[in-house]
């Protein structure tokens, strides 16, 4: 005996939500997008042309597809025809892959994603899933959608540009020396500008044209042969100066594209070449990528941004600015690893933002080791005479204060050092172990008093029980987000190019991670107090069938 199965029987169309499980992720996606204020969608409204798909629906289907590790526009289009949850979210609509791709790189989508993160965090705070007293910050490198071997390096551009200037000046002097062209007016004697190079080419064209006219009007064969021979040099110079003008313009554009970076990719100008952790051959292969920075709590991403810096040190301050401007107010504790520990970052968090930085520095763990504390040649272990303001070296010599030095780094931050110099290192038996200074020079010690005070403050703060426990949560809070993103969601490479587009795509991916964790950890609770769609529709359908 079989259950009734008849393909020729007509059945009533039923709400697809009835087929979804009670805590299906589609309901979490639906409730969160519905919580976005209507004002956020005003930028998509058009008064002319064919009516567009509602941006709420487009947000829902893209977010839902990303939770299923589907990032291709064509595959999202296929899901709309196969997946029950996608058909329910789209309510029967089937936008093409072109429409999907155009929407997710739209400039207004960035504001919608920001609203999603804000609403999601508000709900987590309301449900007391997160404590809202600290945030954990970390970064990872995401490979860009760019060719691996189309790199442009700042050092190479600057070197080639310098050679071009030297060569063009040399050839210009040769032109004047051989009286091939008259001198031109120059703004600077150091290098020829693009306008001046073009002017030289124009003068050479006139010289070559003069030779052409003379060749045409001369009937003597030997004279014509001589003129052709004389015309070769101006032609060769003209070819070289045309090349100089084109290359100079190219180098100028390359430097403008580089900005403050050291490299960029020709196929994605916003991507910078970085060392990735998946260097299986261990040959130092560089890949074009972006530095993704996130702020988490409870293993949920609450804010994000992308940067071209390969290292994390210079990203903390602009990332904190992004959080305060677009996401939420900073909590009491800012937690990060040693990659963010610097004098500038400590100064900004403590003085400008009035928060407590639970951020270690590069030598924090090494300083705790016995070998470091027992190293007699380490300045931190030397005796310091407060009255005489001198250090005492392992050989008993006095290292006296000499002068104050100010150094400015690439970011424009100025650090102040007190420079101490040993009174005499010439006949010291410990010289080879103590210093690498050349013979005749004494050992110098550069002491940054402000930096040392900051490190002492961090050591004291992290030694306390409460703050130590908060810092101890860092690895289990922020690191699993990257693991989930790359290992579970399989998002390891972007599919779009350009910083703004990449930022949108990463926003979808990170919110997909949040939604998957939210639905996996607990039975679905309506976001922002909305009624559970599955239960509501199930109750209506059951009532209709009961009445029938």
Short mmCIF file of C-alpha atoms in Angstrom, two decimals:
data_model
loop_
_atom_site.label_atom_id
_atom_site.label_comp_id
_atom_site.label_asym_id
_atom_site.label_seq_id
_atom_site.Cartn_x
_atom_site.Cartn_y
_atom_site.Cartn_z
CA UNK A 1 0.00 0.00 0.00
CA UNK A 2 1.37 3.43 -0.98
CA UNK A 3 0.56 6.98 -0.03
CA UNK A 4 -1.60 8.79 -2.55
CA UNK A 5 0.47 10.11 -5.45
CA UNK A 6 -1.29 11.57 -8.50
CA UNK A 7 0.45 13.97 -10.91
CA UNK A 8 -2.82 14.74 -12.72
CA UNK A 9 -4.61 16.12 -9.69
CA UNK A 10 -4.79 19.89 -9.32
CA UNK A 11 -3.65 21.19 -5.92
CA UNK A 12 -4.16 24.61 -4.41
CA UNK A 13 -1.09 26.91 -4.38
CA UNK A 14 0.26 27.06 -0.83
CA UNK A 15 2.42 29.65 0.92
CA UNK A 16 6.02 28.44 0.61
CA UNK A 17 6.72 29.51 4.20
CA UNK A 18 4.71 26.48 5.31
CA UNK A 19 7.48 24.24 3.89
CA UNK A 20 10.26 25.96 5.85
CA UNK A 21 11.38 24.85 9.29
CA UNK A 22 10.40 26.94 12.25
CA UNK A 23 13.93 28.34 12.80
CA UNK A 24 14.97 28.51 9.14
CA UNK A 25 17.57 31.13 8.34
CA UNK A 26 15.25 32.69 5.77
CA UNK A 27 13.10 34.09 8.59
CA UNK A 28 16.13 35.69 10.23
CA UNK A 29 17.06 37.30 6.90
CA UNK A 30 13.49 38.48 6.34
CA UNK A 31 13.02 39.96 9.81
CA UNK A 32 16.35 41.78 9.81
CA UNK A 33 15.85 43.41 6.39
CA UNK A 34 12.29 44.35 7.29
CA UNK A 35 13.65 46.16 10.36
CA UNK A 36 15.60 48.60 8.15
CA UNK A 37 13.82 52.00 8.08
CA UNK A 38 12.05 52.92 4.84
CA UNK A 39 14.18 56.07 4.53
CA UNK A 40 17.25 53.92 3.82
CA UNK A 41 15.67 52.72 0.55
CA UNK A 42 14.80 56.18 -0.79
CA UNK A 43 17.98 56.32 -2.87
CA UNK A 44 16.75 53.46 -5.08
CA UNK A 45 13.45 55.12 -5.99
CA UNK A 46 13.05 56.08 -9.67
CA UNK A 47 10.11 57.89 -11.25
CA UNK A 48 10.83 56.91 -14.87
CA UNK A 49 11.31 53.67 -16.72
CA UNK A 50 10.12 50.19 -15.85
CA UNK A 51 9.37 49.63 -12.14
CA UNK A 52 12.38 48.08 -10.42
CA UNK A 53 12.46 45.16 -8.01
CA UNK A 54 12.04 46.30 -4.43
CA UNK A 55 15.45 46.74 -2.77
CA UNK A 56 14.18 44.91 0.33
CA UNK A 57 13.59 41.81 -1.78
CA UNK A 58 17.01 42.13 -3.46
CA UNK A 59 18.75 42.48 -0.09
CA UNK A 60 16.98 39.39 1.22
CA UNK A 61 17.81 37.08 -1.66
CA UNK A 62 21.48 38.13 -1.81
CA UNK A 63 21.94 37.78 1.95
CA UNK A 64 20.22 34.41 1.95
CA UNK A 65 22.37 33.20 -0.95
CA UNK A 66 25.53 34.24 0.87
CA UNK A 67 24.47 32.25 3.93
CA UNK A 68 24.43 29.20 1.62
CA UNK A 69 27.97 29.97 0.32
CA UNK A 70 26.62 31.08 -3.05
CA UNK A 71 28.39 34.23 -4.27
CA UNK A 72 27.96 34.05 -8.06
CA UNK A 73 25.18 36.08 -9.65
CA UNK A 74 24.30 33.24 -12.02
CA UNK A 75 24.09 30.72 -9.18
CA UNK A 76 21.90 33.09 -7.16
CA UNK A 77 19.61 33.27 -10.20
CA UNK A 78 19.45 29.46 -10.27
CA UNK A 79 18.66 29.33 -6.55
CA UNK A 80 15.62 31.54 -7.15
CA UNK A 81 14.19 28.73 -9.28
CA UNK A 82 15.23 25.79 -7.07
CA UNK A 83 15.38 26.86 -3.42
CA UNK A 84 12.14 27.07 -1.44
CA UNK A 85 13.49 29.69 0.96
CA UNK A 86 14.73 31.83 -1.94
CA UNK A 87 11.39 31.55 -3.75
CA UNK A 88 9.58 32.59 -0.57
CA UNK A 89 11.87 35.59 0.00
CA UNK A 90 11.48 36.68 -3.65
CA UNK A 91 7.71 36.01 -3.58
CA UNK A 92 7.78 34.50 -7.05
CA UNK A 93 10.04 37.09 -8.69
CA UNK A 94 13.11 35.87 -10.60
CA UNK A 95 15.56 38.74 -11.21
CA UNK A 96 18.36 37.95 -13.65
CA UNK A 97 21.99 37.62 -12.66
CA UNK A 98 22.71 41.01 -14.25
CA UNK A 99 20.14 42.67 -12.00
CA UNK A 100 21.57 40.88 -8.96
CA UNK A 101 25.15 41.89 -9.79
CA UNK A 102 24.20 45.49 -10.46
CA UNK A 103 22.34 45.73 -7.18
CA UNK A 104 25.03 44.38 -4.87
CA UNK A 105 27.62 46.87 -6.18
CA UNK A 106 25.19 49.80 -6.07
CA UNK A 107 26.56 52.71 -4.03
CA UNK A 108 23.37 52.90 -1.92
CA UNK A 109 23.82 49.28 -0.76
CA UNK A 110 26.62 50.35 1.59
CA UNK A 111 24.09 52.32 3.65
CA UNK A 112 21.68 49.35 3.71
CA UNK A 113 24.45 47.08 4.98
CA UNK A 114 25.37 49.60 7.65
CA UNK A 115 21.74 49.65 8.76
CA UNK A 116 21.76 45.83 8.88
CA UNK A 117 24.75 45.79 11.22
CA UNK A 118 23.26 48.52 13.42
CA UNK A 119 19.88 46.74 13.70
CA UNK A 120 21.55 43.39 14.31
CA UNK A 121 23.68 44.78 17.13
CA UNK A 122 20.68 46.50 18.73
CA UNK A 123 18.84 43.19 18.80
CA UNK A 124 21.83 41.38 20.33
CA UNK A 125 22.03 44.01 23.08
CA UNK A 126 18.29 43.81 23.65
CA UNK A 127 18.41 40.02 23.99
CA UNK A 128 21.53 40.33 26.21
CA UNK A 129 23.53 38.11 23.88
CA UNK A 130 26.44 40.55 24.14
CA UNK A 131 27.51 42.54 27.18
CA UNK A 132 28.34 45.78 25.33
CA UNK A 133 31.36 46.62 27.49
CA UNK A 134 34.16 45.74 25.07
CA UNK A 135 34.91 45.14 21.41
CA UNK A 136 37.55 42.84 19.93
CA UNK A 137 39.38 44.10 16.86
CA UNK A 138 41.44 42.09 14.41
CA UNK A 139 42.22 41.94 10.71
CA UNK A 140 42.74 39.40 7.97
CA UNK A 141 43.80 39.56 4.34
CA UNK A 142 41.25 38.75 1.64
CA UNK A 143 42.55 37.98 -1.85
CA UNK A 144 41.34 40.41 -4.50
CA UNK A 145 39.81 39.50 -7.84
CA UNK A 146 42.99 40.48 -9.68
CA UNK A 147 45.73 38.92 -11.74
CA UNK A 148 48.62 37.68 -9.59
CA UNK A 149 51.38 39.04 -11.83
CA UNK A 150 50.14 42.52 -12.78
CA UNK A 151 51.87 44.42 -9.99
CA UNK A 152 53.21 47.96 -9.99
CA UNK A 153 55.82 48.84 -7.34
CA UNK A 154 56.48 52.33 -6.05
CA UNK A 155 60.26 51.84 -5.90
CA UNK A 156 60.36 50.69 -9.52
CA UNK A 157 58.24 53.61 -10.71
CA UNK A 158 60.40 56.11 -8.83
CA UNK A 159 63.61 54.52 -10.13
CA UNK A 160 62.43 54.50 -13.74
CA UNK A 161 61.13 58.05 -13.42
CA UNK A 162 64.52 59.25 -12.14
CA UNK A 163 66.33 57.54 -15.02
CA UNK A 164 63.89 59.08 -17.49
CA UNK A 165 64.60 62.56 -16.15
CA UNK A 166 68.36 62.03 -16.41
CA UNK A 167 68.16 60.59 -19.92
CA UNK A 168 65.79 63.27 -21.24
CA UNK A 169 68.00 66.06 -19.87
CA UNK A 170 71.06 64.45 -21.44
CA UNK A 171 69.42 64.11 -24.86
CA UNK A 172 68.07 67.66 -24.68
CA UNK A 173 71.59 68.98 -24.09
CA UNK A 174 72.78 66.95 -27.09
CA UNK A 175 70.09 68.53 -29.26
CA UNK A 176 71.27 72.00 -28.27
CA UNK A 177 74.92 71.08 -28.65
CA UNK A 178 74.41 69.80 -32.21
CA UNK A 179 72.05 72.73 -32.98
CA UNK A 180 69.30 70.38 -34.12
CA UNK A 181 66.59 72.49 -32.42
CA UNK A 182 66.63 75.93 -30.78
CA UNK A 183 66.41 76.16 -26.97
CA UNK A 184 62.95 76.20 -25.36
CA UNK A 185 61.77 78.10 -22.29
CA UNK A 186 62.03 75.83 -19.23
CA UNK A 187 60.28 76.27 -15.89
CA UNK A 188 62.85 74.12 -14.12
CA UNK A 189 66.40 73.13 -14.96
CA UNK A 190 66.06 69.84 -13.05
CA UNK A 191 63.63 68.06 -15.35
CA UNK A 192 61.56 68.53 -18.49
CA UNK A 193 57.81 68.61 -17.87
CA UNK A 194 55.31 66.82 -20.12
CA UNK A 195 54.49 70.10 -21.83
CA UNK A 196 58.17 70.80 -22.46
CA UNK A 197 58.75 67.29 -23.82
CA UNK A 198 55.87 67.77 -26.25
CA UNK A 199 57.37 71.12 -27.24
CA UNK A 200 60.69 69.40 -27.99
CA UNK A 201 58.85 66.85 -30.14
CA UNK A 202 57.14 69.71 -31.99
CA UNK A 203 60.50 71.42 -32.64
CA UNK A 204 61.91 68.15 -33.96
CA UNK A 205 58.87 67.75 -36.25
CA UNK A 206 59.60 71.18 -37.69
CA UNK A 207 63.26 70.27 -38.22
CA UNK A 208 62.34 66.99 -39.93
CA UNK A 209 59.74 68.78 -42.06
CA UNK A 210 62.46 71.24 -43.16
CA UNK A 211 64.66 68.32 -44.26
CA UNK A 212 61.71 66.79 -46.16
CA UNK A 213 61.10 70.03 -48.06
CA UNK A 214 64.76 70.38 -48.95
CA UNK A 215 64.91 66.76 -50.17
CA UNK A 216 61.88 67.30 -52.41
CA UNK A 217 63.27 70.47 -53.96
CA UNK A 218 66.81 69.14 -54.50
CA UNK A 219 67.54 67.35 -57.75
CA UNK A 220 71.15 66.40 -56.98
CA UNK A 221 71.29 62.72 -55.99
CA UNK A 222 74.31 63.05 -53.74
CA UNK A 223 72.78 66.06 -52.00
CA UNK A 224 69.51 64.19 -51.41
CA UNK A 225 71.45 61.24 -50.00
CA UNK A 226 73.32 63.56 -47.65
CA UNK A 227 70.12 65.24 -46.46
CA UNK A 228 68.51 61.85 -45.75
CA UNK A 229 71.56 60.90 -43.73
CA UNK A 230 71.34 64.13 -41.72
CA UNK A 231 67.58 63.59 -41.17
CA UNK A 232 68.15 60.26 -39.33
CA UNK A 233 69.36 61.87 -36.09
CA UNK A 234 66.31 64.18 -35.62
CA UNK A 235 64.01 61.23 -36.36
CA UNK A 236 65.71 59.09 -33.75
CA UNK A 237 65.54 61.90 -31.18
CA UNK A 238 61.86 62.48 -32.00
CA UNK A 239 61.06 58.81 -31.39
CA UNK A 240 62.87 58.86 -28.05
CA UNK A 241 61.21 62.07 -26.85
CA UNK A 242 57.76 60.77 -27.79
CA UNK A 243 58.52 57.71 -25.72
CA UNK A 244 59.73 59.94 -22.86
CA UNK A 245 56.50 61.96 -22.92
CA UNK A 246 54.30 58.84 -22.87
CA UNK A 247 56.31 57.18 -20.10
CA UNK A 248 56.45 60.33 -17.98
CA UNK A 249 52.65 60.62 -18.16
CA UNK A 250 52.32 56.93 -17.24
CA UNK A 251 54.65 57.23 -14.24
CA UNK A 252 52.70 60.27 -13.05
CA UNK A 253 49.45 58.30 -13.20
CA UNK A 254 51.08 55.34 -11.42
CA UNK A 255 52.22 57.53 -8.54
CA UNK A 256 48.76 59.08 -8.28
CA UNK A 257 47.20 55.61 -8.14
CA UNK A 258 49.71 54.42 -5.55
CA UNK A 259 49.02 57.28 -3.17
CA UNK A 260 50.57 56.24 0.16
CA UNK A 261 50.88 52.59 -0.86
CA UNK A 262 53.94 50.69 -2.05
CA UNK A 263 52.17 48.66 -4.76
CA UNK A 264 48.92 48.15 -6.66
CA UNK A 265 47.46 45.72 -9.16
CA UNK A 266 46.84 46.70 -12.76
CA UNK A 267 43.57 44.73 -12.84
CA UNK A 268 42.28 46.18 -9.53
CA UNK A 269 43.89 49.51 -8.75
CA UNK A 270 42.56 49.57 -5.18
CA UNK A 271 44.17 46.22 -4.29
CA UNK A 272 47.63 46.12 -2.69
CA UNK A 273 50.08 43.23 -2.90
CA UNK A 274 50.39 41.47 0.47
CA UNK A 275 51.78 38.29 1.94
CA UNK A 276 48.98 35.78 2.44
CA UNK A 277 48.99 33.00 5.03
CA UNK A 278 48.12 30.39 2.40
CA UNK A 279 51.65 30.49 0.96
CA UNK A 280 51.92 26.71 0.61
CA UNK A 281 55.21 26.81 -1.27
CA UNK A 282 56.67 29.17 1.38
CA UNK A 283 58.41 31.22 -1.27
CA UNK A 284 57.09 34.60 -0.17
CA UNK A 285 54.58 34.86 -2.99
CA UNK A 286 52.67 38.14 -2.88
CA UNK A 287 49.03 38.41 -3.91
CA UNK A 288 46.76 41.38 -4.51
CA UNK A 289 44.39 41.73 -1.59
CA UNK A 290 42.59 43.89 0.96
CA UNK A 291 43.10 44.17 4.71
CA UNK A 292 39.71 43.43 6.28
CA UNK A 293 39.22 44.87 9.77
CA UNK A 294 36.32 43.79 11.97
CA UNK A 295 35.06 44.56 15.48
CA UNK A 296 33.32 41.68 17.24
CA UNK A 297 31.69 40.70 20.50
CA UNK A 298 30.21 37.32 21.27
CA UNK A 299 31.68 36.08 17.94
CA UNK A 300 29.35 38.43 16.04
CA UNK A 301 30.73 41.04 13.66
CA UNK A 302 29.42 44.45 14.72
CA UNK A 303 31.41 46.69 12.36
CA UNK A 304 33.86 46.29 9.48
CA UNK A 305 36.00 48.21 7.02
CA UNK A 306 38.75 47.50 4.48
CA UNK A 307 42.17 49.11 4.13
CA UNK A 308 45.11 48.93 1.69
CA UNK A 309 47.69 48.64 4.50
CA UNK A 310 49.32 45.19 4.71
CA UNK A 311 49.93 45.68 8.46
CA UNK A 312 47.35 46.42 11.15
CA UNK A 313 49.17 49.17 13.08
CA UNK A 314 47.99 52.08 10.93
CA UNK A 315 44.42 50.80 10.56
CA UNK A 316 43.27 51.09 14.18
CA UNK A 317 42.63 54.85 14.36
CA UNK A 318 40.73 55.14 11.03
CA UNK A 319 38.76 51.98 11.87
CA UNK A 320 37.73 53.38 15.25
CA UNK A 321 36.65 56.56 13.44
CA UNK A 322 34.53 54.43 11.10
CA UNK A 323 32.89 52.64 14.04
CA UNK A 324 32.04 55.87 15.86
CA UNK A 325 30.78 57.58 12.73
CA UNK A 326 28.61 54.85 11.25
CA UNK A 327 27.98 51.98 13.65
CA UNK A 328 27.93 52.62 17.42
CA UNK A 329 29.63 54.40 20.31
CA UNK A 330 32.81 52.78 21.51
CA UNK A 331 32.53 50.70 24.70
CA UNK A 332 34.87 50.98 27.70
CA UNK A 333 37.48 48.45 26.53
CA UNK A 334 39.21 48.26 23.13
CA UNK A 335 40.83 44.81 22.80
CA UNK A 336 43.35 43.90 20.08
CA UNK A 337 46.55 41.91 19.60
CA UNK A 338 50.16 43.09 19.52
CA UNK A 339 49.91 44.11 15.86
CA UNK A 340 48.03 47.24 16.98
CA UNK A 341 50.34 48.18 19.84
CA UNK A 342 52.04 51.49 19.10
CA UNK A 343 52.61 54.82 20.80
CA UNK A 344 50.23 56.58 18.43
CA UNK A 345 47.42 54.07 18.97
CA UNK A 346 47.76 54.09 22.76
CA UNK A 347 47.77 57.88 22.78
CA UNK A 348 44.65 58.05 20.62
CA UNK A 349 42.59 55.53 22.62
CA UNK A 350 43.60 56.91 26.03
CA UNK A 351 43.56 60.65 25.42
CA UNK A 352 41.31 61.30 22.41
CA UNK A 353 38.65 58.66 23.00
CA UNK A 354 38.91 58.27 26.80
CA UNK A 355 38.80 54.47 26.56
CA UNK A 356 40.99 51.72 27.99
CA UNK A 357 43.20 49.94 25.43
CA UNK A 358 43.67 46.25 26.19
CA UNK A 359 46.27 46.01 23.45
CA UNK A 360 49.60 44.30 23.89
CA UNK A 361 52.80 45.37 22.13
CA UNK A 362 55.34 43.36 20.14
CA UNK A 363 57.71 42.59 23.05
CA UNK A 364 54.99 41.98 25.66
CA UNK A 365 55.31 38.20 25.84
CA UNK A 366 59.06 38.14 25.29
CA UNK A 367 59.59 40.47 28.25
CA UNK A 368 58.05 37.84 30.53
CA UNK A 369 60.60 35.20 29.62
CA UNK A 370 63.49 34.46 31.94
CA UNK A 371 66.10 34.80 29.19
CA UNK A 372 64.96 38.37 28.49
CA UNK A 373 64.98 39.39 32.17
CA UNK A 374 68.45 37.89 32.72
CA UNK A 375 70.04 39.45 29.63
CA UNK A 376 72.66 41.82 31.03
CA UNK A 377 73.01 43.71 27.74
CA UNK A 378 69.33 44.63 27.56
CA UNK A 379 68.83 48.30 28.44
CA UNK A 380 65.63 47.46 30.33
CA UNK A 381 67.76 45.53 32.83
CA UNK A 382 70.35 48.28 33.37
CA UNK A 383 70.46 50.34 36.55
CA UNK A 384 69.30 53.93 36.01
CA UNK A 385 70.58 56.76 38.18
CA UNK A 386 67.70 59.24 38.56
CA UNK A 387 69.84 62.09 39.94
CA UNK A 388 72.60 61.89 37.36
CA UNK A 389 70.19 60.76 34.61
CA UNK A 390 72.57 58.05 33.48
CA UNK A 391 72.47 54.31 32.83
CA UNK A 392 75.11 51.94 34.16
CA UNK A 393 76.24 49.41 31.55
CA UNK A 394 77.32 45.79 32.36
CA UNK A 395 80.97 46.91 32.43
CA UNK A 396 80.23 49.60 35.02
CA UNK A 397 80.57 52.49 32.57
CA UNK A 398 78.21 55.47 32.73
CA UNK A 399 75.87 56.00 29.77
CA UNK A 400 75.15 59.73 30.00
CA UNK A 401 72.34 61.79 28.49
CA UNK A 402 73.47 63.71 25.39
CA UNK A 403 70.53 65.25 23.55
CA UNK A 404 66.87 64.89 22.60
CA UNK A 405 65.88 63.58 19.16
CA UNK A 406 62.51 63.87 17.39
CA UNK A 407 61.57 61.36 14.71
CA UNK A 408 58.53 61.48 12.43
CA UNK A 409 57.22 58.24 10.94
CA UNK A 410 55.41 57.70 7.62
CA UNK A 411 52.03 58.39 9.23
CA UNK A 412 53.23 61.84 10.34
CA UNK A 413 53.36 60.92 14.04
CA UNK A 414 56.28 62.44 15.94
CA UNK A 415 58.12 60.52 18.66
CA UNK A 416 60.61 62.00 21.11
CA UNK A 417 63.73 60.10 22.17
CA UNK A 418 66.32 60.82 24.81
CA UNK A 419 69.72 59.83 23.44
CA UNK A 420 72.27 58.44 25.89
CA UNK A 421 75.89 57.66 24.98
CA UNK A 422 78.48 55.59 26.84
CA UNK A 423 81.47 57.53 28.08
CA UNK A 424 84.03 55.11 26.59
CA UNK A 425 83.58 51.81 24.74
CA UNK A 426 87.04 51.68 23.15
CA UNK A 427 88.71 49.07 25.40
CA UNK A 428 85.59 47.38 26.78
CA UNK A 429 85.95 43.55 26.85
CA UNK A 430 82.16 43.22 26.41
CA UNK A 431 81.95 45.49 23.37
CA UNK A 432 81.26 42.69 20.84
CA UNK A 433 78.32 41.44 22.93
CA UNK A 434 77.01 44.88 23.86
CA UNK A 435 76.94 46.89 20.63
CA UNK A 436 77.34 46.70 16.87
CA UNK A 437 78.65 50.25 16.58
CA UNK A 438 81.72 50.79 14.42
CA UNK A 439 85.17 51.04 15.97
CA UNK A 440 85.70 54.45 17.50
CA UNK A 441 81.98 54.95 18.20
CA UNK A 442 80.37 54.43 21.58
CA UNK A 443 77.08 52.67 22.21
CA UNK A 444 74.01 54.91 22.06
CA UNK A 445 70.71 54.27 23.77
CA UNK A 446 67.48 55.79 22.38
CA UNK A 447 64.98 55.98 25.23
CA UNK A 448 61.36 56.95 24.53
CA UNK A 449 59.99 57.92 27.93
CA UNK A 450 56.38 58.22 26.80
CA UNK A 451 56.45 54.81 25.12
CA UNK A 452 57.98 53.18 28.19
CA UNK A 453 55.28 54.68 30.41
CA UNK A 454 52.59 53.40 28.06
CA UNK A 455 54.05 49.90 28.13
CA UNK A 456 54.19 49.98 31.93
CA UNK A 457 50.54 51.03 31.99
CA UNK A 458 49.52 48.17 29.67
CA UNK A 459 51.43 45.64 31.78
CA UNK A 460 49.70 46.91 34.91
CA UNK A 461 46.23 46.89 33.34
CA UNK A 462 46.56 43.39 31.89
CA UNK A 463 47.79 42.05 35.22
CA UNK A 464 44.43 42.89 36.84
CA UNK A 465 41.87 40.10 37.04
CA UNK A 466 38.93 41.71 35.22
CA UNK A 467 40.87 43.25 32.34
CA UNK A 468 43.04 40.14 32.06
CA UNK A 469 39.94 37.97 31.65
CA UNK A 470 38.54 40.32 29.00
CA UNK A 471 41.81 40.23 27.03
CA UNK A 472 41.85 36.43 27.39
CA UNK A 473 38.60 36.25 25.41
CA UNK A 474 40.17 37.88 22.36
CA UNK A 475 41.28 34.71 20.59
CA UNK A 476 37.97 32.90 21.14
CA UNK A 477 35.92 35.91 20.11
CA UNK A 478 37.37 37.47 16.96
CA UNK A 479 39.46 34.65 15.46
CA UNK A 480 36.52 32.21 14.96
CA UNK A 481 34.76 34.79 12.78
CA UNK A 482 37.58 34.65 10.23
CA UNK A 483 37.65 30.86 10.48
CA UNK A 484 33.91 30.66 9.83
CA UNK A 485 34.15 33.13 6.96
CA UNK A 486 36.94 31.29 5.15
CA UNK A 487 36.50 27.64 6.17
CA UNK A 488 32.74 27.25 6.60
CA UNK A 489 31.38 29.93 4.28
CA UNK A 490 34.27 29.32 1.81
CA UNK A 491 34.69 33.04 1.19
CA UNK A 492 38.40 33.43 0.45
CA UNK A 493 38.46 35.63 -2.65
CA UNK A 494 36.36 38.56 -3.77
CA UNK A 495 34.37 38.38 -7.00
CA UNK A 496 34.26 42.14 -7.71
CA UNK A 497 36.88 44.83 -8.20
CA UNK A 498 37.28 48.22 -6.61
CA UNK A 499 37.27 49.20 -2.93
CA UNK A 500 33.62 50.27 -2.74
CA UNK A 501 32.35 47.13 -4.47
CA UNK A 502 34.59 44.87 -2.40
CA UNK A 503 33.37 46.55 0.79
CA UNK A 504 29.75 45.82 -0.17
CA UNK A 505 30.52 42.17 -0.89
CA UNK A 506 32.39 41.72 2.38
CA UNK A 507 29.45 43.29 4.19
CA UNK A 508 27.11 40.66 2.74
CA UNK A 509 29.56 37.87 3.65
CA UNK A 510 30.07 39.03 7.25
CA UNK A 511 26.35 39.50 7.82
CA UNK A 512 25.77 36.01 6.41
CA UNK A 513 28.19 34.67 9.04
CA UNK A 514 26.29 36.56 11.74
CA UNK A 515 22.93 35.15 10.63
CA UNK A 516 24.18 31.60 10.41
CA UNK A 517 25.62 31.78 13.91
CA UNK A 518 22.50 33.45 15.24
CA UNK A 519 20.15 30.78 13.91
CA UNK A 520 22.51 27.92 14.82
CA UNK A 521 22.96 28.93 18.46
CA UNK A 522 19.33 29.33 19.36
CA UNK A 523 15.87 28.79 18.02
CA UNK A 524 14.90 31.77 15.89
CA UNK A 525 13.55 34.76 17.82
CA UNK A 526 11.88 37.54 15.80
CA UNK A 527 14.28 40.39 15.15
CA UNK A 528 13.05 43.67 16.66
CA UNK A 529 9.86 42.13 18.01
CA UNK A 530 8.37 40.99 14.70
CA UNK A 531 6.12 37.92 14.72
CA UNK A 532 7.62 34.65 13.50
CA UNK A 533 6.60 34.36 9.86
CA UNK A 534 6.51 30.55 9.75
CA UNK A 535 4.31 30.14 12.84
CA UNK A 536 1.99 32.93 11.75
CA UNK A 537 1.41 31.51 8.28
CA UNK A 538 1.14 27.97 9.58
CA UNK A 539 -1.60 29.05 11.97
CA UNK A 540 -3.56 30.77 9.18
CA UNK A 541 -3.28 27.78 6.83
CA UNK A 542 -4.30 25.33 9.58
CA UNK A 543 -7.32 27.49 10.36
CA UNK A 544 -8.38 27.63 6.69
CA UNK A 545 -8.17 23.85 6.30
CA UNK A 546 -10.05 23.35 9.59
CA UNK A 547 -12.91 25.56 8.37
CA UNK A 548 -13.04 23.78 5.01
#
